[in-house]
PDB file of C-alpha atoms in Angstrom:
ATOM      1  CA  MET U   1     -18.240  -9.346  -0.465  1.00 51.00           C
ATOM      2  CA  PHE U   2     -14.624 -10.560  -0.525  1.00 59.00           C
ATOM      3  CA  ARG U   3     -13.021 -13.571  -2.140  1.00 65.00           C
ATOM      4  CA  ILE U   4     -13.644 -16.949  -0.549  1.00 70.00           C
ATOM      5  CA  LEU U   5     -11.913 -20.254  -1.155  1.00 71.00           C
ATOM      6  CA  PRO U   6     -13.510 -23.395  -2.516  1.00 75.00           C
ATOM      7  CA  PHE U   7     -14.142 -26.201   0.003  1.00 71.00           C
ATOM      8  CA  ALA U   8     -11.290 -28.242  -1.442  1.00 72.00           C
ATOM      9  CA  GLY U   9      -8.839 -25.366  -0.927  1.00 72.00           C
ATOM     10  CA  GLY U  10      -7.251 -23.048  -3.478  1.00 72.00           C
ATOM     11  CA  GLU U  11      -4.002 -22.358  -5.199  1.00 75.00           C
ATOM     12  CA  PRO U  12      -1.329 -20.487  -3.160  1.00 77.00           C
ATOM     13  CA  ARG U  13      -2.020 -17.076  -4.646  1.00 74.00           C
ATOM     14  CA  SER U  14      -5.690 -17.245  -3.823  1.00 72.00           C
ATOM     15  CA  VAL U  15      -4.921 -18.508  -0.275  1.00 72.00           C
ATOM     16  CA  ALA U  16      -2.456 -15.661   0.209  1.00 72.00           C
ATOM     17  CA  GLU U  17      -4.972 -13.121  -1.045  1.00 73.00           C
ATOM     18  CA  VAL U  18      -7.677 -14.315   1.366  1.00 68.00           C
ATOM     19  CA  VAL U  19      -5.287 -14.572   4.319  1.00 73.00           C
ATOM     20  CA  ASN U  20      -3.835 -11.114   3.682  1.00 73.00           C
ATOM     21  CA  GLY U  21      -7.371  -9.738   3.421  1.00 69.00           C
ATOM     22  CA  ILE U  22      -8.251 -11.223   6.861  1.00 70.00           C
ATOM     23  CA  MET U  23      -5.059  -9.814   8.349  1.00 71.00           C
ATOM     24  CA  ASN U  24      -6.092  -6.393   7.012  1.00 67.00           C
ATOM     25  CA  GLY U  25      -9.559  -6.700   8.516  1.00 66.00           C
ATOM     26  CA  LYS U  26     -11.244  -7.586   5.210  1.00 69.00           C
ATOM     27  CA  THR U  27     -13.478 -10.377   6.436  1.00 77.00           C
ATOM     28  CA  ASN U  28     -16.465 -11.633   4.509  1.00 80.00           C
ATOM     29  CA  ASN U  29     -19.057 -11.138   7.284  1.00 87.00           C
ATOM     30  CA  THR U  30     -20.375  -7.584   7.078  1.00 90.00           C
ATOM     31  CA  GLY U  31     -23.468  -5.999   5.574  1.00 91.00           C
ATOM     32  CA  SER U  32     -26.034  -3.255   6.074  1.00 95.00           C
ATOM     33  CA  ILE U  33     -29.767  -3.070   6.715  1.00 95.00           C
ATOM     34  CA  THR U  34     -32.244  -0.199   6.626  1.00 96.00           C
ATOM     35  CA  LEU U  35     -35.057  -0.468   9.164  1.00 95.00           C
ATOM     36  CA  ALA U  36     -38.634  -0.852   7.911  1.00 96.00           C
ATOM     37  CA  THR U  37     -40.804   2.263   8.277  1.00 95.00           C
ATOM     38  CA  GLY U  38     -44.512   2.906   8.772  1.00 94.00           C
ATOM     39  CA  GLY U  39     -44.307   2.368  12.531  1.00 90.00           C
ATOM     40  CA  ALA U  40     -42.685  -1.010  12.082  1.00 93.00           C
ATOM     41  CA  THR U  41     -41.177  -2.608  15.214  1.00 92.00           C
ATOM     42  CA  THR U  42     -39.364  -5.447  13.358  1.00 96.00           C
ATOM     43  CA  THR U  43     -37.149  -5.628  10.309  1.00 97.00           C
ATOM     44  CA  THR U  44     -35.947  -8.818   8.561  1.00 97.00           C
ATOM     45  CA  ILE U  45     -32.343  -9.374   7.456  1.00 96.00           C
ATOM     46  CA  THR U  46     -31.885 -11.867   4.601  1.00 95.00           C
ATOM     47  CA  ASP U  47     -28.251 -12.960   4.389  1.00 93.00           C
ATOM     48  CA  ARG U  48     -27.102 -16.451   3.510  1.00 92.00           C
ATOM     49  CA  ARG U  49     -24.183 -16.120   5.975  1.00 91.00           C
ATOM     50  CA  ILE U  50     -26.510 -16.017   8.982  1.00 95.00           C
ATOM     51  CA  GLY U  51     -27.042 -19.240  10.873  1.00 94.00           C
ATOM     52  CA  PRO U  52     -29.267 -20.227  13.816  1.00 94.00           C
ATOM     53  CA  ASP U  53     -26.399 -19.607  16.260  1.00 94.00           C
ATOM     54  CA  SER U  54     -24.873 -16.520  14.671  1.00 94.00           C
ATOM     55  CA  ILE U  55     -24.051 -13.428  16.682  1.00 94.00           C
ATOM     56  CA  ILE U  56     -24.972 -10.200  14.876  1.00 94.00           C
ATOM     57  CA  LEU U  57     -23.516  -6.855  15.990  1.00 92.00           C
ATOM     58  CA  PHE U  58     -24.717  -3.427  14.832  1.00 90.00           C
ATOM     59  CA  MET U  59     -23.541   0.160  14.462  1.00 89.00           C
ATOM     60  CA  PRO U  60     -25.363   3.136  12.877  1.00 91.00           C
ATOM     61  CA  LEU U  61     -24.285   4.177   9.387  1.00 93.00           C
ATOM     62  CA  THR U  62     -26.589   7.214   9.067  1.00 93.00           C
ATOM     63  CA  ALA U  63     -27.518  10.137  11.300  1.00 89.00           C
ATOM     64  CA  ALA U  64     -31.144   8.914  11.283  1.00 88.00           C
ATOM     65  CA  ALA U  65     -30.020   5.598  12.707  1.00 88.00           C
ATOM     66  CA  ASN U  66     -28.279   7.249  15.645  1.00 82.00           C
ATOM     67  CA  THR U  67     -30.988   9.797  16.457  1.00 77.00           C
ATOM     68  CA  ASP U  68     -33.391   7.627  18.455  1.00 73.00           C
ATOM     69  CA  ALA U  69     -30.818   5.556  20.282  1.00 75.00           C
ATOM     70  CA  VAL U  70     -31.534   7.196  23.679  1.00 84.00           C
ATOM     71  CA  PRO U  71     -34.744   9.191  24.060  1.00 91.00           C
ATOM     72  CA  TYR U  72     -34.675  12.232  26.390  1.00 95.00           C
ATOM     73  CA  GLY U  73     -36.429  15.522  27.073  1.00 97.00           C
ATOM     74  CA  ALA U  74     -35.625  18.632  29.141  1.00 98.00           C
ATOM     75  CA  PHE U  75     -38.324  21.119  29.954  1.00 98.00           C
ATOM     76  CA  GLN U  76     -38.928  24.181  32.177  1.00 98.00           C
ATOM     77  CA  ASP U  77     -41.475  26.886  33.015  1.00 98.00           C
ATOM     78  CA  ASN U  78     -40.822  30.597  33.395  1.00 97.00           C
ATOM     79  CA  THR U  79     -44.208  31.649  34.811  1.00 98.00           C
ATOM     80  CA  ASP U  80     -45.655  31.728  38.317  1.00 98.00           C
ATOM     81  CA  GLN U  81     -47.867  28.678  39.022  1.00 98.00           C
ATOM     82  CA  THR U  82     -50.499  29.257  41.668  1.00 98.00           C
ATOM     83  CA  ILE U  83     -53.364  27.283  43.266  1.00 98.00           C
ATOM     84  CA  ALA U  84     -56.868  28.441  43.972  1.00 98.00           C
ATOM     85  CA  SER U  85     -57.824  25.741  46.494  1.00 98.00           C
ATOM     86  CA  THR U  86     -56.065  23.700  49.136  1.00 98.00           C
ATOM     87  CA  THR U  87     -58.273  20.663  48.451  1.00 98.00           C
ATOM     88  CA  THR U  88     -57.618  20.433  44.669  1.00 98.00           C
ATOM     89  CA  ALA U  89     -54.782  18.649  42.848  1.00 98.00           C
ATOM     90  CA  TYR U  90     -53.023  20.755  40.211  1.00 98.00           C
ATOM     91  CA  GLN U  91     -50.811  19.760  37.308  1.00 98.00           C
ATOM     92  CA  MET U  92     -47.339  21.302  37.078  1.00 98.00           C
ATOM     93  CA  THR U  93     -46.969  22.798  33.621  1.00 98.00           C
ATOM     94  CA  PHE U  94     -44.203  23.657  31.198  1.00 98.00           C
ATOM     95  CA  ASN U  95     -43.843  26.402  28.611  1.00 98.00           C
ATOM     96  CA  THR U  96     -40.297  25.799  27.354  1.00 98.00           C
ATOM     97  CA  THR U  97     -38.666  22.749  25.726  1.00 98.00           C
ATOM     98  CA  ASP U  98     -34.882  22.901  26.167  1.00 98.00           C
ATOM     99  CA  SER U  99     -34.169  19.672  24.269  1.00 96.00           C
ATOM    100  CA  SER U 100     -36.203  16.773  23.036  1.00 95.00           C
ATOM    101  CA  ASN U 101     -35.699  13.413  21.334  1.00 91.00           C
ATOM    102  CA  GLY U 102     -38.650  11.087  21.569  1.00 91.00           C
ATOM    103  CA  VAL U 103     -40.040  12.895  24.654  1.00 96.00           C
ATOM    104  CA  THR U 104     -42.488  15.807  24.306  1.00 97.00           C
ATOM    105  CA  VAL U 105     -44.884  17.894  26.349  1.00 98.00           C
ATOM    106  CA  VAL U 106     -48.475  17.363  25.261  1.00 98.00           C
ATOM    107  CA  THR U 107     -51.191  19.906  26.151  1.00 98.00           C
ATOM    108  CA  SER U 108     -54.568  18.625  27.358  1.00 97.00           C
ATOM    109  CA  GLY U 109     -57.419  20.717  28.738  1.00 95.00           C
ATOM    110  CA  GLY U 110     -55.275  23.803  28.281  1.00 96.00           C
ATOM    111  CA  LYS U 111     -52.544  22.387  30.510  1.00 97.00           C
ATOM    112  CA  ALA U 112     -49.064  21.723  29.035  1.00 98.00           C
ATOM    113  CA  SER U 113     -48.366  19.050  31.594  1.00 98.00           C
ATOM    114  CA  ARG U 114     -48.111  15.643  29.943  1.00 98.00           C
ATOM    115  CA  LEU U 115     -44.504  14.393  29.476  1.00 98.00           C
ATOM    116  CA  THR U 116     -45.144  11.879  26.709  1.00 98.00           C
ATOM    117  CA  VAL U 117     -42.799   9.223  25.362  1.00 96.00           C
ATOM    118  CA  ALA U 118     -42.715   7.817  21.842  1.00 91.00           C
ATOM    119  CA  ASN U 119     -40.881   4.655  22.866  1.00 90.00           C
ATOM    120  CA  ALA U 120     -41.395   2.089  25.556  1.00 88.00           C
ATOM    121  CA  GLY U 121     -38.814   1.696  28.336  1.00 89.00           C
ATOM    122  CA  THR U 122     -37.746   2.681  31.812  1.00 93.00           C
ATOM    123  CA  TYR U 123     -37.253   6.393  32.226  1.00 96.00           C
ATOM    124  CA  ASN U 124     -35.633   8.560  34.899  1.00 97.00           C
ATOM    125  CA  LEU U 125     -37.767  11.609  35.795  1.00 98.00           C
ATOM    126  CA  GLN U 126     -35.827  14.299  37.612  1.00 98.00           C
ATOM    127  CA  TRP U 127     -37.388  17.544  38.650  1.00 98.00           C
ATOM    128  CA  SER U 128     -36.927  20.687  40.760  1.00 98.00           C
ATOM    129  CA  GLY U 129     -39.494  23.286  41.794  1.00 98.00           C
ATOM    130  CA  GLN U 130     -38.861  26.780  43.136  1.00 98.00           C
ATOM    131  CA  PHE U 131     -41.555  27.232  45.831  1.00 98.00           C
ATOM    132  CA  ASN U 132     -42.564  30.567  47.311  1.00 98.00           C
ATOM    133  CA  ASN U 133     -44.643  31.240  50.462  1.00 98.00           C
ATOM    134  CA  SER U 134     -46.082  34.695  51.092  1.00 97.00           C
ATOM    135  CA  ASP U 135     -47.912  33.627  54.252  1.00 97.00           C
ATOM    136  CA  ASN U 136     -46.458  34.359  57.747  1.00 96.00           C
ATOM    137  CA  GLN U 137     -46.897  30.679  58.627  1.00 97.00           C
ATOM    138  CA  LEU U 138     -44.898  27.703  57.435  1.00 97.00           C
ATOM    139  CA  ASN U 139     -46.932  25.695  54.899  1.00 98.00           C
ATOM    140  CA  ASP U 140     -46.662  22.229  53.374  1.00 98.00           C
ATOM    141  CA  VAL U 141     -46.643  21.078  49.753  1.00 98.00           C
ATOM    142  CA  SER U 142     -47.347  17.601  48.407  1.00 98.00           C
ATOM    143  CA  VAL U 143     -45.912  16.464  45.027  1.00 98.00           C
ATOM    144  CA  TRP U 144     -46.741  13.173  43.290  1.00 98.00           C
ATOM    145  CA  LEU U 145     -46.996  11.515  39.886  1.00 98.00           C
ATOM    146  CA  ARG U 146     -49.868  10.533  37.655  1.00 98.00           C
ATOM    147  CA  LYS U 147     -49.352   8.054  34.824  1.00 98.00           C
ATOM    148  CA  ASN U 148     -51.940   8.209  32.038  1.00 98.00           C
ATOM    149  CA  GLY U 149     -54.307   9.999  34.451  1.00 97.00           C
ATOM    150  CA  THR U 150     -53.911   7.594  37.382  1.00 98.00           C
ATOM    151  CA  ASP U 151     -51.989   8.484  40.559  1.00 98.00           C
ATOM    152  CA  ILE U 152     -48.879   6.314  41.088  1.00 98.00           C
ATOM    153  CA  VAL U 153     -49.034   4.633  44.485  1.00 98.00           C
ATOM    154  CA  GLY U 154     -46.201   5.633  46.833  1.00 97.00           C
ATOM    155  CA  SER U 155     -45.041   8.593  44.713  1.00 98.00           C
ATOM    156  CA  THR U 156     -46.006  11.466  47.027  1.00 98.00           C
ATOM    157  CA  GLY U 157     -43.375  13.601  48.699  1.00 98.00           C
ATOM    158  CA  PHE U 158     -43.945  16.305  51.327  1.00 97.00           C
ATOM    159  CA  ILE U 159     -42.091  19.678  51.494  1.00 98.00           C
ATOM    160  CA  SER U 160     -42.344  22.346  54.177  1.00 98.00           C
ATOM    161  CA  ILE U 161     -42.049  25.848  52.725  1.00 98.00           C
ATOM    162  CA  PRO U 162     -40.591  28.510  55.047  1.00 97.00           C
ATOM    163  CA  ASN U 163     -42.868  31.346  56.118  1.00 97.00           C
ATOM    164  CA  SER U 164     -42.531  34.996  55.151  1.00 96.00           C
ATOM    165  CA  HIS U 165     -40.039  36.757  57.442  1.00 93.00           C
ATOM    166  CA  GLY U 166     -38.830  40.335  57.680  1.00 92.00           C
ATOM    167  CA  GLY U 167     -41.055  41.384  54.810  1.00 91.00           C
ATOM    168  CA  VAL U 168     -39.470  38.766  52.518  1.00 95.00           C
ATOM    169  CA  ASP U 169     -41.377  35.757  51.189  1.00 96.00           C
ATOM    170  CA  GLY U 170     -40.182  32.365  52.270  1.00 97.00           C
ATOM    171  CA  HIS U 171     -38.788  30.181  49.494  1.00 96.00           C
ATOM    172  CA  ILE U 172     -37.118  26.834  48.929  1.00 97.00           C
ATOM    173  CA  ILE U 173     -36.086  24.787  45.930  1.00 97.00           C
ATOM    174  CA  ALA U 174     -36.958  21.090  46.160  1.00 97.00           C
ATOM    175  CA  GLY U 175     -36.507  18.144  43.840  1.00 97.00           C
ATOM    176  CA  TRP U 176     -35.928  14.421  43.557  1.00 97.00           C
ATOM    177  CA  ASN U 177     -36.157  11.699  40.920  1.00 97.00           C
ATOM    178  CA  TYR U 178     -38.332   8.725  40.002  1.00 97.00           C
ATOM    179  CA  PHE U 179     -37.821   5.699  37.752  1.00 97.00           C
ATOM    180  CA  VAL U 180     -41.002   4.976  35.770  1.00 97.00           C
ATOM    181  CA  ASP U 181     -41.871   2.207  33.311  1.00 95.00           C
ATOM    182  CA  LEU U 182     -43.684   3.584  30.283  1.00 95.00           C
ATOM    183  CA  ALA U 183     -45.202   2.078  27.157  1.00 92.00           C
ATOM    184  CA  ALA U 184     -45.107   3.903  23.822  1.00 90.00           C
ATOM    185  CA  ASN U 185     -47.327   7.012  23.966  1.00 94.00           C
ATOM    186  CA  ASP U 186     -47.677   6.844  27.788  1.00 97.00           C
ATOM    187  CA  TYR U 187     -47.458  10.114  29.665  1.00 98.00           C
ATOM    188  CA  ILE U 188     -46.450  11.254  33.121  1.00 98.00           C
ATOM    189  CA  GLU U 189     -47.841  14.320  34.930  1.00 98.00           C
ATOM    190  CA  MET U 190     -46.398  15.969  38.046  1.00 98.00           C
ATOM    191  CA  MET U 191     -49.151  16.910  40.482  1.00 98.00           C
ATOM    192  CA  TRP U 192     -49.076  19.223  43.500  1.00 98.00           C
ATOM    193  CA  SER U 193     -51.191  20.665  46.290  1.00 98.00           C
ATOM    194  CA  ALA U 194     -50.506  22.947  49.217  1.00 98.00           C
ATOM    195  CA  THR U 195     -51.957  23.716  52.663  1.00 98.00           C
ATOM    196  CA  ASN U 196     -52.289  27.384  51.777  1.00 98.00           C
ATOM    197  CA  THR U 197     -53.039  29.245  48.564  1.00 98.00           C
ATOM    198  CA  ALA U 198     -50.207  31.637  49.458  1.00 98.00           C
ATOM    199  CA  VAL U 199     -47.797  28.966  48.250  1.00 98.00           C
ATOM    200  CA  SER U 200     -46.750  29.051  44.599  1.00 98.00           C
ATOM    201  CA  LEU U 201     -44.192  27.754  42.136  1.00 98.00           C
ATOM    202  CA  GLN U 202     -42.413  31.021  41.505  1.00 97.00           C
ATOM    203  CA  PHE U 203     -40.409  32.393  38.572  1.00 98.00           C
ATOM    204  CA  TYR U 204     -37.746  34.915  39.563  1.00 96.00           C
ATOM    205  CA  PRO U 205     -36.290  37.419  37.074  1.00 96.00           C
ATOM    206  CA  ALA U 206     -32.592  38.030  36.547  1.00 97.00           C
ATOM    207  CA  ALA U 207     -30.969  39.895  39.430  1.00 95.00           C
ATOM    208  CA  THR U 208     -27.933  42.084  40.098  1.00 96.00           C
ATOM    209  CA  SER U 209     -25.242  42.507  42.789  1.00 95.00           C
ATOM    210  CA  PRO U 210     -24.092  39.981  41.769  1.00 97.00           C
ATOM    211  CA  THR U 211     -25.495  39.543  38.267  1.00 97.00           C
ATOM    212  CA  ARG U 212     -27.363  36.227  38.059  1.00 95.00           C
ATOM    213  CA  PRO U 213     -29.790  34.663  35.568  1.00 97.00           C
ATOM    214  CA  THR U 214     -33.494  33.989  35.873  1.00 97.00           C
ATOM    215  CA  THR U 215     -34.881  31.224  38.053  1.00 97.00           C
ATOM    216  CA  ALA U 216     -37.305  28.796  36.431  1.00 98.00           C
ATOM    217  CA  SER U 217     -40.354  27.952  38.534  1.00 98.00           C
ATOM    218  CA  LEU U 218     -40.137  24.305  37.420  1.00 98.00           C
ATOM    219  CA  ILE U 219     -37.520  22.193  35.676  1.00 98.00           C
ATOM    220  CA  ALA U 220     -37.890  18.539  34.648  1.00 98.00           C
ATOM    221  CA  THR U 221     -35.922  16.019  32.587  1.00 98.00           C
ATOM    222  CA  LEU U 222     -37.150  12.620  31.402  1.00 97.00           C
ATOM    223  CA  SER U 223     -34.407  10.331  30.086  1.00 95.00           C
ATOM    224  CA  TYR U 224     -34.315   6.707  28.928  1.00 93.00           C
ATOM    225  CA  VAL U 225     -32.254   4.485  31.197  1.00 90.00           C
ATOM    226  CA  ASN U 226     -32.657   0.885  29.956  1.00 71.00           C
ATOM    227  CA  THR U 227     -31.206  -0.064  26.621  1.00 58.00           C
ATOM    228  CA  SER U 228     -32.278  -3.361  25.130  1.00 49.00           C
ATOM    229  CA  SER U 229     -28.996  -3.383  23.206  1.00 52.00           C
ATOM    230  CA  SER U 230     -26.715  -0.922  21.491  1.00 60.00           C
ATOM    231  CA  PHE U 231     -28.850   1.640  19.607  1.00 70.00           C
ATOM    232  CA  ASN U 232     -32.030  -0.207  20.729  1.00 82.00           C
ATOM    233  CA  VAL U 233     -31.792  -2.713  17.861  1.00 86.00           C
ATOM    234  CA  TYR U 234     -31.489  -6.366  18.779  1.00 88.00           C
ATOM    235  CA  VAL U 235     -31.853  -9.790  17.161  1.00 93.00           C
ATOM    236  CA  SER U 236     -35.071 -11.391  18.382  1.00 93.00           C
ATOM    237  CA  SER U 237     -34.791 -14.520  16.236  1.00 95.00           C
ATOM    238  CA  ARG U 238     -32.332 -16.217  13.887  1.00 95.00           C
ATOM    239  CA  GLY U 239     -32.609 -18.897  11.261  1.00 95.00           C
ATOM    240  CA  GLN U 240     -30.611 -20.218   8.305  1.00 95.00           C
ATOM    241  CA  GLY U 241     -30.051 -17.159   6.097  1.00 95.00           C
ATOM    242  CA  THR U 242     -32.362 -14.867   8.010  1.00 96.00           C
ATOM    243  CA  ALA U 243     -32.730 -12.847  11.198  1.00 96.00           C
ATOM    244  CA  THR U 244     -35.479 -10.675  12.742  1.00 97.00           C
ATOM    245  CA  LEU U 245     -34.517  -7.360  14.288  1.00 94.00           C
ATOM    246  CA  THR U 246     -36.731  -5.816  16.989  1.00 92.00           C
ATOM    247  CA  HIS U 247     -36.503  -2.058  17.515  1.00 90.00           C
ATOM    248  CA  PHE U 248     -38.418   1.093  18.481  1.00 88.00           C
ATOM    249  CA  ALA U 249     -41.464   1.789  16.306  1.00 88.00           C
ATOM    250  CA  ASN U 250     -39.899   3.388  13.237  1.00 89.00           C
ATOM    251  CA  SER U 251     -41.306   5.947  10.863  1.00 87.00           C
ATOM    252  CA  THR U 252     -37.961   7.500   9.909  1.00 88.00           C
ATOM    253  CA  ALA U 253     -36.480   6.876   6.488  1.00 92.00           C
ATOM    254  CA  ASP U 254     -32.807   5.997   5.925  1.00 94.00           C
ATOM    255  CA  LYS U 255     -32.283   4.500   9.395  1.00 93.00           C
ATOM    256  CA  THR U 256     -29.405   2.268   8.204  1.00 95.00           C
ATOM    257  CA  PHE U 257     -27.180   0.058  10.344  1.00 94.00           C
ATOM    258  CA  GLY U 258     -24.035  -1.838   9.471  1.00 93.00           C
ATOM    259  CA  TYR U 259     -23.703  -5.335  10.890  1.00 93.00           C
ATOM    260  CA  VAL U 260     -21.087  -7.959  11.517  1.00 93.00           C
ATOM    261  CA  ILE U 261     -21.985 -11.676  11.584  1.00 93.00           C
ATOM    262  CA  VAL U 262     -19.910 -13.839  13.863  1.00 92.00           C
ATOM    263  CA  GLY U 263     -20.396 -17.616  13.671  1.00 84.00           C
TER     264      GLY U 263
END
């Protein structure tokens, strides 16, 4: 809090002190707020300087406040994934988490397949699969999405996998992306089927001549693409001396933001 002047004005020294403070960026309209915990999705600011038409701007003051700003996850698998039937749908699975913030792989029924989000929003799912075909005929693969166990209409893509040739298996890497709307704790699974059990998602070891690293059988990233405001904290209502903040469900202590009140 900085010096303010009485409504009737002030003596020259007080006026000069206030004006010089303003010129040096010392305005009397800043504060800080720590978000409520326990899974809270709203936090109340009580500040007599807030009015019904005030604009309130935020920035994180602690590492905890910055952590959940943009959820993301990057995952891969370094095993061969095979199918036992051409008439069965199979989940693509992951055994490695490369990075994660609010997006995790959840295992169900022994399958580590569920890309699960902690926070609601629109997410960009990008994936690539390294397919292998040991058959001497070209074969097709279908890939699609399931959300919370239900197939997403229109999500299927078809890929033709080259046949074995000259004693070498056919192989191709394929991938594309989807935008998906997810609520908190929703999950997405990537499903696949093939016209021949000779087709697999294949892991390749490191190679030489030239030296090159391993090839994952499957890679996927799921990243948040719609931000409700900076740092996903926004003012959902304002009144005289108070404002309500809406934010991701919060269970993290010390998630503190600085704010500036304008108007």
